[in-house]
């Protein structure tokens, strides 16, 4: 059984390792990485890097490599590849599953301001603060580029692409981040507002706790929806069960 695993996320790495551990014969796993990170962490099994050329290119790859199951374990905000996967799966009649870690949930004391996009987040900032900590990734910073009256601390894994804010300090760091580090970061840079995407998970969640403790508002960009009709599980365990159902003759494919 050939499984194409779209990812590079913590969940994708965990799932690849689980599927290829000793005692699970008969599985071939190919992990596909977009190539956006310069030095991706190692993955077990076969690895391909780069785009497919849209939904049609992915469908062609599925056919040529005789893929039996497609698992979308990409970042919750990797909207384009998720929709390409849905179209390619439909075109080739390949079973498709999405793995999506649960989103963050505010707790007492949080001051969260929801936004539907980076542009909406940028529009909220002038009324919330003057020193902004942005953790939305290396793309999309153009949304903040016109806010010359604000100062930005931007944290990404790799250098950003496209226009950036004029008044900006860049931190090139990879999570996970601990709470003590996040507290010190907010204090040292006198951050008075945080901008993040609702990526979920524990690796970058300490900044939310640090912001709550400091009374700092957080602008949270809502994640895009999973393509309609695609079953979703919250983690690798659900994906393992889904694949077991396929291997056992097409049991129910999740919900």
mmCIF file of C-alpha atoms in Angstrom:
data_model
loop_
_atom_site.group_PDB
_atom_site.id
_atom_site.type_symbol
_atom_site.label_atom_id
_atom_site.label_comp_id
_atom_site.label_asym_id
_atom_site.label_seq_id
_atom_site.Cartn_x
_atom_site.Cartn_y
_atom_site.Cartn_z
ATOM 1 C CA UNK A 1 0.000 0.000 0.000
ATOM 2 C CA UNK A 2 1.531 3.312 -1.109
ATOM 3 C CA UNK A 3 0.650 6.314 1.075
ATOM 4 C CA UNK A 4 1.456 9.868 -0.005
ATOM 5 C CA UNK A 5 1.807 12.039 3.079
ATOM 6 C CA UNK A 6 1.624 15.787 2.531
ATOM 7 C CA UNK A 7 3.331 17.563 5.359
ATOM 8 C CA UNK A 8 6.446 18.605 7.169
ATOM 9 C CA UNK A 9 4.447 19.339 10.317
ATOM 10 C CA UNK A 10 5.027 17.664 13.676
ATOM 11 C CA UNK A 11 1.976 15.487 13.017
ATOM 12 C CA UNK A 12 3.287 14.415 9.612
ATOM 13 C CA UNK A 13 6.688 13.430 11.002
ATOM 14 C CA UNK A 14 5.061 11.510 13.844
ATOM 15 C CA UNK A 15 2.713 9.718 11.465
ATOM 16 C CA UNK A 16 5.501 8.746 9.061
ATOM 17 C CA UNK A 17 7.495 7.286 11.937
ATOM 18 C CA UNK A 18 4.496 5.363 13.242
ATOM 19 C CA UNK A 19 3.615 3.904 9.857
ATOM 20 C CA UNK A 20 7.174 2.783 9.152
ATOM 21 C CA UNK A 21 8.003 1.306 12.539
ATOM 22 C CA UNK A 22 8.934 -2.398 12.689
ATOM 23 C CA UNK A 23 5.948 -4.682 12.717
ATOM 24 C CA UNK A 24 3.890 -2.800 10.099
ATOM 25 C CA UNK A 25 4.886 -4.492 6.829
ATOM 26 C CA UNK A 26 3.340 -3.803 3.470
ATOM 27 C CA UNK A 27 3.354 0.001 3.672
ATOM 28 C CA UNK A 28 5.294 2.362 1.465
ATOM 29 C CA UNK A 29 5.235 5.963 2.692
ATOM 30 C CA UNK A 30 6.311 8.979 0.643
ATOM 31 C CA UNK A 31 6.422 12.291 2.502
ATOM 32 C CA UNK A 32 6.020 15.375 0.332
ATOM 33 C CA UNK A 33 7.511 18.694 1.464
ATOM 34 C CA UNK A 34 6.781 22.017 -0.190
ATOM 35 C CA UNK A 35 10.381 23.153 0.180
ATOM 36 C CA UNK A 36 9.509 26.402 1.967
ATOM 37 C CA UNK A 37 11.894 25.673 4.845
ATOM 38 C CA UNK A 38 15.568 25.721 3.897
ATOM 39 C CA UNK A 39 16.635 22.935 6.301
ATOM 40 C CA UNK A 40 13.683 20.627 6.986
ATOM 41 C CA UNK A 41 13.983 18.063 9.724
ATOM 42 C CA UNK A 42 14.654 14.503 8.662
ATOM 43 C CA UNK A 43 11.799 12.160 7.823
ATOM 44 C CA UNK A 44 11.667 8.359 7.668
ATOM 45 C CA UNK A 45 10.760 6.682 4.413
ATOM 46 C CA UNK A 46 10.856 8.243 0.968
ATOM 47 C CA UNK A 47 10.836 12.046 0.658
ATOM 48 C CA UNK A 48 10.030 14.329 -2.267
ATOM 49 C CA UNK A 49 10.520 18.099 -2.160
ATOM 50 C CA UNK A 50 8.758 20.732 -4.248
ATOM 51 C CA UNK A 51 5.388 21.457 -5.757
ATOM 52 C CA UNK A 52 3.359 19.182 -7.987
ATOM 53 C CA UNK A 53 2.208 21.773 -10.496
ATOM 54 C CA UNK A 54 -1.309 22.272 -9.156
ATOM 55 C CA UNK A 55 -4.109 19.777 -8.745
ATOM 56 C CA UNK A 56 -3.560 18.305 -12.209
ATOM 57 C CA UNK A 57 0.129 17.710 -11.501
ATOM 58 C CA UNK A 58 -0.676 16.050 -8.200
ATOM 59 C CA UNK A 59 -3.266 13.819 -9.860
ATOM 60 C CA UNK A 60 -0.685 12.793 -12.440
ATOM 61 C CA UNK A 61 1.810 11.967 -9.646
ATOM 62 C CA UNK A 62 -0.801 9.884 -7.822
ATOM 63 C CA UNK A 63 -1.434 7.848 -10.952
ATOM 64 C CA UNK A 64 2.203 7.449 -11.991
ATOM 65 C CA UNK A 65 3.311 6.342 -8.523
ATOM 66 C CA UNK A 66 0.277 4.139 -7.858
ATOM 67 C CA UNK A 67 -0.741 5.902 -4.673
ATOM 68 C CA UNK A 68 -3.429 4.056 -2.697
ATOM 69 C CA UNK A 69 -4.129 6.674 -0.019
ATOM 70 C CA UNK A 70 -3.473 10.396 0.340
ATOM 71 C CA UNK A 71 -3.077 12.052 3.749
ATOM 72 C CA UNK A 72 -3.020 15.838 4.019
ATOM 73 C CA UNK A 73 -1.065 16.601 7.192
ATOM 74 C CA UNK A 74 0.051 20.055 6.093
ATOM 75 C CA UNK A 75 -0.032 23.188 8.233
ATOM 76 C CA UNK A 76 -3.605 24.334 9.022
ATOM 77 C CA UNK A 77 -2.952 27.455 6.913
ATOM 78 C CA UNK A 78 -1.598 25.625 3.844
ATOM 79 C CA UNK A 79 -4.908 26.260 2.114
ATOM 80 C CA UNK A 80 -3.773 25.988 -1.518
ATOM 81 C CA UNK A 81 -2.170 22.553 -1.254
ATOM 82 C CA UNK A 82 -5.172 21.232 0.684
ATOM 83 C CA UNK A 83 -7.577 22.234 -2.069
ATOM 84 C CA UNK A 84 -5.236 20.841 -4.721
ATOM 85 C CA UNK A 85 -5.173 17.563 -2.795
ATOM 86 C CA UNK A 86 -8.971 17.422 -2.664
ATOM 87 C CA UNK A 87 -9.247 17.971 -6.430
ATOM 88 C CA UNK A 88 -6.489 15.469 -7.219
ATOM 89 C CA UNK A 89 -8.015 12.832 -4.959
ATOM 90 C CA UNK A 90 -11.419 13.291 -6.550
ATOM 91 C CA UNK A 91 -9.960 13.070 -10.054
ATOM 92 C CA UNK A 92 -8.099 9.836 -9.313
ATOM 93 C CA UNK A 93 -10.586 8.285 -6.860
ATOM 94 C CA UNK A 94 -7.858 8.180 -4.203
ATOM 95 C CA UNK A 95 -9.057 8.053 -0.580
ATOM 96 C CA UNK A 96 -8.134 11.320 1.148
ATOM 97 C CA UNK A 97 -7.858 12.188 4.837
ATOM 98 C CA UNK A 98 -6.933 15.501 6.491
ATOM 99 C CA UNK A 99 -4.995 15.576 9.769
ATOM 100 C CA UNK A 100 -5.609 18.852 11.605
ATOM 101 C CA UNK A 101 -4.401 19.542 15.116
ATOM 102 C CA UNK A 102 -7.137 21.235 17.190
ATOM 103 C CA UNK A 103 -7.092 25.018 17.228
ATOM 104 C CA UNK A 104 -6.279 27.030 20.321
ATOM 105 C CA UNK A 105 -9.079 27.885 22.754
ATOM 106 C CA UNK A 106 -8.976 31.068 24.884
ATOM 107 C CA UNK A 107 -9.050 30.736 28.656
ATOM 108 C CA UNK A 108 -9.938 33.179 31.398
ATOM 109 C CA UNK A 109 -7.693 36.238 31.226
ATOM 110 C CA UNK A 110 -6.971 36.027 27.491
ATOM 111 C CA UNK A 111 -7.593 39.145 25.406
ATOM 112 C CA UNK A 112 -7.956 37.698 21.919
ATOM 113 C CA UNK A 113 -9.066 39.664 18.868
ATOM 114 C CA UNK A 114 -10.150 37.425 15.967
ATOM 115 C CA UNK A 115 -9.241 38.296 12.383
ATOM 116 C CA UNK A 116 -10.236 36.613 9.144
ATOM 117 C CA UNK A 117 -6.960 37.382 7.369
ATOM 118 C CA UNK A 118 -3.583 39.054 7.785
ATOM 119 C CA UNK A 119 -5.048 42.209 6.241
ATOM 120 C CA UNK A 120 -7.777 42.262 8.898
ATOM 121 C CA UNK A 121 -5.154 41.686 11.574
ATOM 122 C CA UNK A 122 -3.096 44.624 10.296
ATOM 123 C CA UNK A 123 -6.156 46.882 10.353
ATOM 124 C CA UNK A 124 -6.680 46.133 14.067
ATOM 125 C CA UNK A 125 -3.143 46.913 15.189
ATOM 126 C CA UNK A 126 -3.072 50.751 15.354
ATOM 127 C CA UNK A 127 -5.840 50.717 17.987
ATOM 128 C CA UNK A 128 -4.149 48.007 20.088
ATOM 129 C CA UNK A 129 -0.490 48.949 20.450
ATOM 130 C CA UNK A 130 2.729 50.284 18.976
ATOM 131 C CA UNK A 131 5.198 47.408 19.480
ATOM 132 C CA UNK A 132 4.002 44.288 17.700
ATOM 133 C CA UNK A 133 5.261 40.714 17.950
ATOM 134 C CA UNK A 134 4.370 38.891 14.686
ATOM 135 C CA UNK A 135 4.583 35.086 14.469
ATOM 136 C CA UNK A 136 2.596 34.430 11.286
ATOM 137 C CA UNK A 137 5.425 33.033 9.161
ATOM 138 C CA UNK A 138 7.757 34.410 6.538
ATOM 139 C CA UNK A 139 5.104 35.054 3.901
ATOM 140 C CA UNK A 140 2.362 37.646 4.142
ATOM 141 C CA UNK A 141 4.345 40.362 5.924
ATOM 142 C CA UNK A 142 3.349 42.753 3.153
ATOM 143 C CA UNK A 143 0.041 43.121 5.013
ATOM 144 C CA UNK A 144 1.931 45.069 7.702
ATOM 145 C CA UNK A 145 4.362 46.936 5.438
ATOM 146 C CA UNK A 146 2.380 50.200 5.344
ATOM 147 C CA UNK A 147 2.152 50.551 9.131
ATOM 148 C CA UNK A 148 5.146 52.865 9.449
ATOM 149 C CA UNK A 149 4.077 54.202 12.850
ATOM 150 C CA UNK A 150 4.396 50.738 14.419
ATOM 151 C CA UNK A 151 7.498 48.724 15.358
ATOM 152 C CA UNK A 152 7.566 44.989 14.603
ATOM 153 C CA UNK A 153 9.388 42.034 16.076
ATOM 154 C CA UNK A 154 9.046 39.269 13.467
ATOM 155 C CA UNK A 155 9.924 35.648 14.251
ATOM 156 C CA UNK A 156 10.290 33.136 11.411
ATOM 157 C CA UNK A 157 12.268 29.973 10.679
ATOM 158 C CA UNK A 158 13.743 31.361 7.443
ATOM 159 C CA UNK A 159 14.170 34.942 6.146
ATOM 160 C CA UNK A 160 10.863 36.517 5.049
ATOM 161 C CA UNK A 161 9.687 36.957 1.482
ATOM 162 C CA UNK A 162 8.234 40.091 -0.103
ATOM 163 C CA UNK A 163 7.726 43.571 1.352
ATOM 164 C CA UNK A 164 8.280 43.905 5.109
ATOM 165 C CA UNK A 165 7.529 46.605 7.687
ATOM 166 C CA UNK A 166 10.055 49.432 7.609
ATOM 167 C CA UNK A 167 10.616 49.377 11.382
ATOM 168 C CA UNK A 168 11.323 45.724 12.032
ATOM 169 C CA UNK A 169 13.631 43.433 13.996
ATOM 170 C CA UNK A 170 13.915 39.865 12.713
ATOM 171 C CA UNK A 171 14.366 36.723 14.823
ATOM 172 C CA UNK A 172 15.267 33.561 12.900
ATOM 173 C CA UNK A 173 14.273 30.788 15.287
ATOM 174 C CA UNK A 174 12.528 27.424 15.180
ATOM 175 C CA UNK A 175 10.198 26.175 17.918
ATOM 176 C CA UNK A 176 9.305 24.713 20.270
ATOM 177 C CA UNK A 177 9.551 27.754 22.552
ATOM 178 C CA UNK A 178 9.357 27.595 26.338
ATOM 179 C CA UNK A 179 7.347 29.905 28.554
ATOM 180 C CA UNK A 180 10.321 31.531 30.295
ATOM 181 C CA UNK A 181 11.782 32.477 26.904
ATOM 182 C CA UNK A 182 8.487 33.948 25.699
ATOM 183 C CA UNK A 183 8.021 35.974 28.890
ATOM 184 C CA UNK A 184 11.512 37.438 28.520
ATOM 185 C CA UNK A 185 10.940 38.186 24.830
ATOM 186 C CA UNK A 186 7.787 40.213 25.528
ATOM 187 C CA UNK A 187 9.449 42.039 28.422
ATOM 188 C CA UNK A 188 12.751 42.840 26.714
ATOM 189 C CA UNK A 189 11.133 44.147 23.537
ATOM 190 C CA UNK A 190 8.296 45.918 25.381
ATOM 191 C CA UNK A 191 5.719 44.136 23.212
ATOM 192 C CA UNK A 192 2.186 45.480 23.650
ATOM 193 C CA UNK A 193 0.338 43.369 21.040
ATOM 194 C CA UNK A 194 0.908 39.913 19.515
ATOM 195 C CA UNK A 195 -0.219 38.673 16.089
ATOM 196 C CA UNK A 196 -0.451 34.938 15.434
ATOM 197 C CA UNK A 197 -2.250 32.405 13.289
ATOM 198 C CA UNK A 198 -4.429 29.804 14.996
ATOM 199 C CA UNK A 199 -1.998 27.027 14.143
ATOM 200 C CA UNK A 200 -2.774 25.037 17.294
ATOM 201 C CA UNK A 201 -0.417 22.611 18.978
ATOM 202 C CA UNK A 202 1.940 23.057 21.907
ATOM 203 C CA UNK A 203 5.196 24.070 20.196
ATOM 204 C CA UNK A 204 4.337 27.772 19.909
ATOM 205 C CA UNK A 205 1.504 28.052 22.461
ATOM 206 C CA UNK A 206 3.646 29.475 25.327
ATOM 207 C CA UNK A 207 3.526 32.927 23.713
ATOM 208 C CA UNK A 208 -0.232 32.930 24.406
ATOM 209 C CA UNK A 209 0.361 32.226 28.090
ATOM 210 C CA UNK A 210 3.048 34.910 28.248
ATOM 211 C CA UNK A 211 0.698 37.426 26.616
ATOM 212 C CA UNK A 212 -2.104 36.563 29.029
ATOM 213 C CA UNK A 213 0.196 37.010 32.033
ATOM 214 C CA UNK A 214 1.402 40.367 30.719
ATOM 215 C CA UNK A 215 -2.086 41.615 29.835
ATOM 216 C CA UNK A 216 -1.103 41.888 26.163
ATOM 217 C CA UNK A 217 -3.852 41.538 23.519
ATOM 218 C CA UNK A 218 -3.415 38.841 20.867
ATOM 219 C CA UNK A 219 -4.759 39.157 17.335
ATOM 220 C CA UNK A 220 -5.572 35.602 16.241
ATOM 221 C CA UNK A 221 -6.009 34.919 12.526
ATOM 222 C CA UNK A 222 -8.653 32.220 12.004
ATOM 223 C CA UNK A 223 -7.616 29.142 10.042
ATOM 224 C CA UNK A 224 -9.210 28.384 6.642
ATOM 225 C CA UNK A 225 -11.694 25.504 6.381
ATOM 226 C CA UNK A 226 -10.786 22.023 5.211
ATOM 227 C CA UNK A 227 -12.177 21.361 1.713
ATOM 228 C CA UNK A 228 -15.777 20.223 1.843
ATOM 229 C CA UNK A 229 -16.314 16.481 2.090
ATOM 230 C CA UNK A 230 -12.799 15.618 3.277
ATOM 231 C CA UNK A 231 -12.818 13.579 6.527
ATOM 232 C CA UNK A 232 -10.728 15.075 9.340
ATOM 233 C CA UNK A 233 -8.931 13.564 12.328
ATOM 234 C CA UNK A 234 -7.107 15.543 15.038
ATOM 235 C CA UNK A 235 -3.858 13.590 15.064
ATOM 236 C CA UNK A 236 -1.719 10.681 13.834
ATOM 237 C CA UNK A 237 -3.667 8.060 15.809
ATOM 238 C CA UNK A 238 -6.822 8.782 13.823
ATOM 239 C CA UNK A 239 -4.875 8.538 10.568
ATOM 240 C CA UNK A 240 -3.491 5.126 11.559
ATOM 241 C CA UNK A 241 -7.020 3.894 12.277
ATOM 242 C CA UNK A 242 -8.254 5.297 8.945
ATOM 243 C CA UNK A 243 -5.521 3.506 7.022
ATOM 244 C CA UNK A 244 -6.246 0.293 8.888
ATOM 245 C CA UNK A 245 -9.836 0.587 7.734
ATOM 246 C CA UNK A 246 -8.712 0.961 4.117
ATOM 247 C CA UNK A 247 -6.383 -2.017 4.363
ATOM 248 C CA UNK A 248 -9.116 -4.117 5.921
ATOM 249 C CA UNK A 249 -11.431 -3.624 2.984
ATOM 250 C CA UNK A 250 -12.649 -0.041 2.959
ATOM 251 C CA UNK A 251 -14.113 0.465 6.405
ATOM 252 C CA UNK A 252 -15.639 3.806 7.186
ATOM 253 C CA UNK A 253 -13.082 6.527 6.399
ATOM 254 C CA UNK A 254 -13.598 8.838 9.385
ATOM 255 C CA UNK A 255 -15.598 11.979 9.858
#
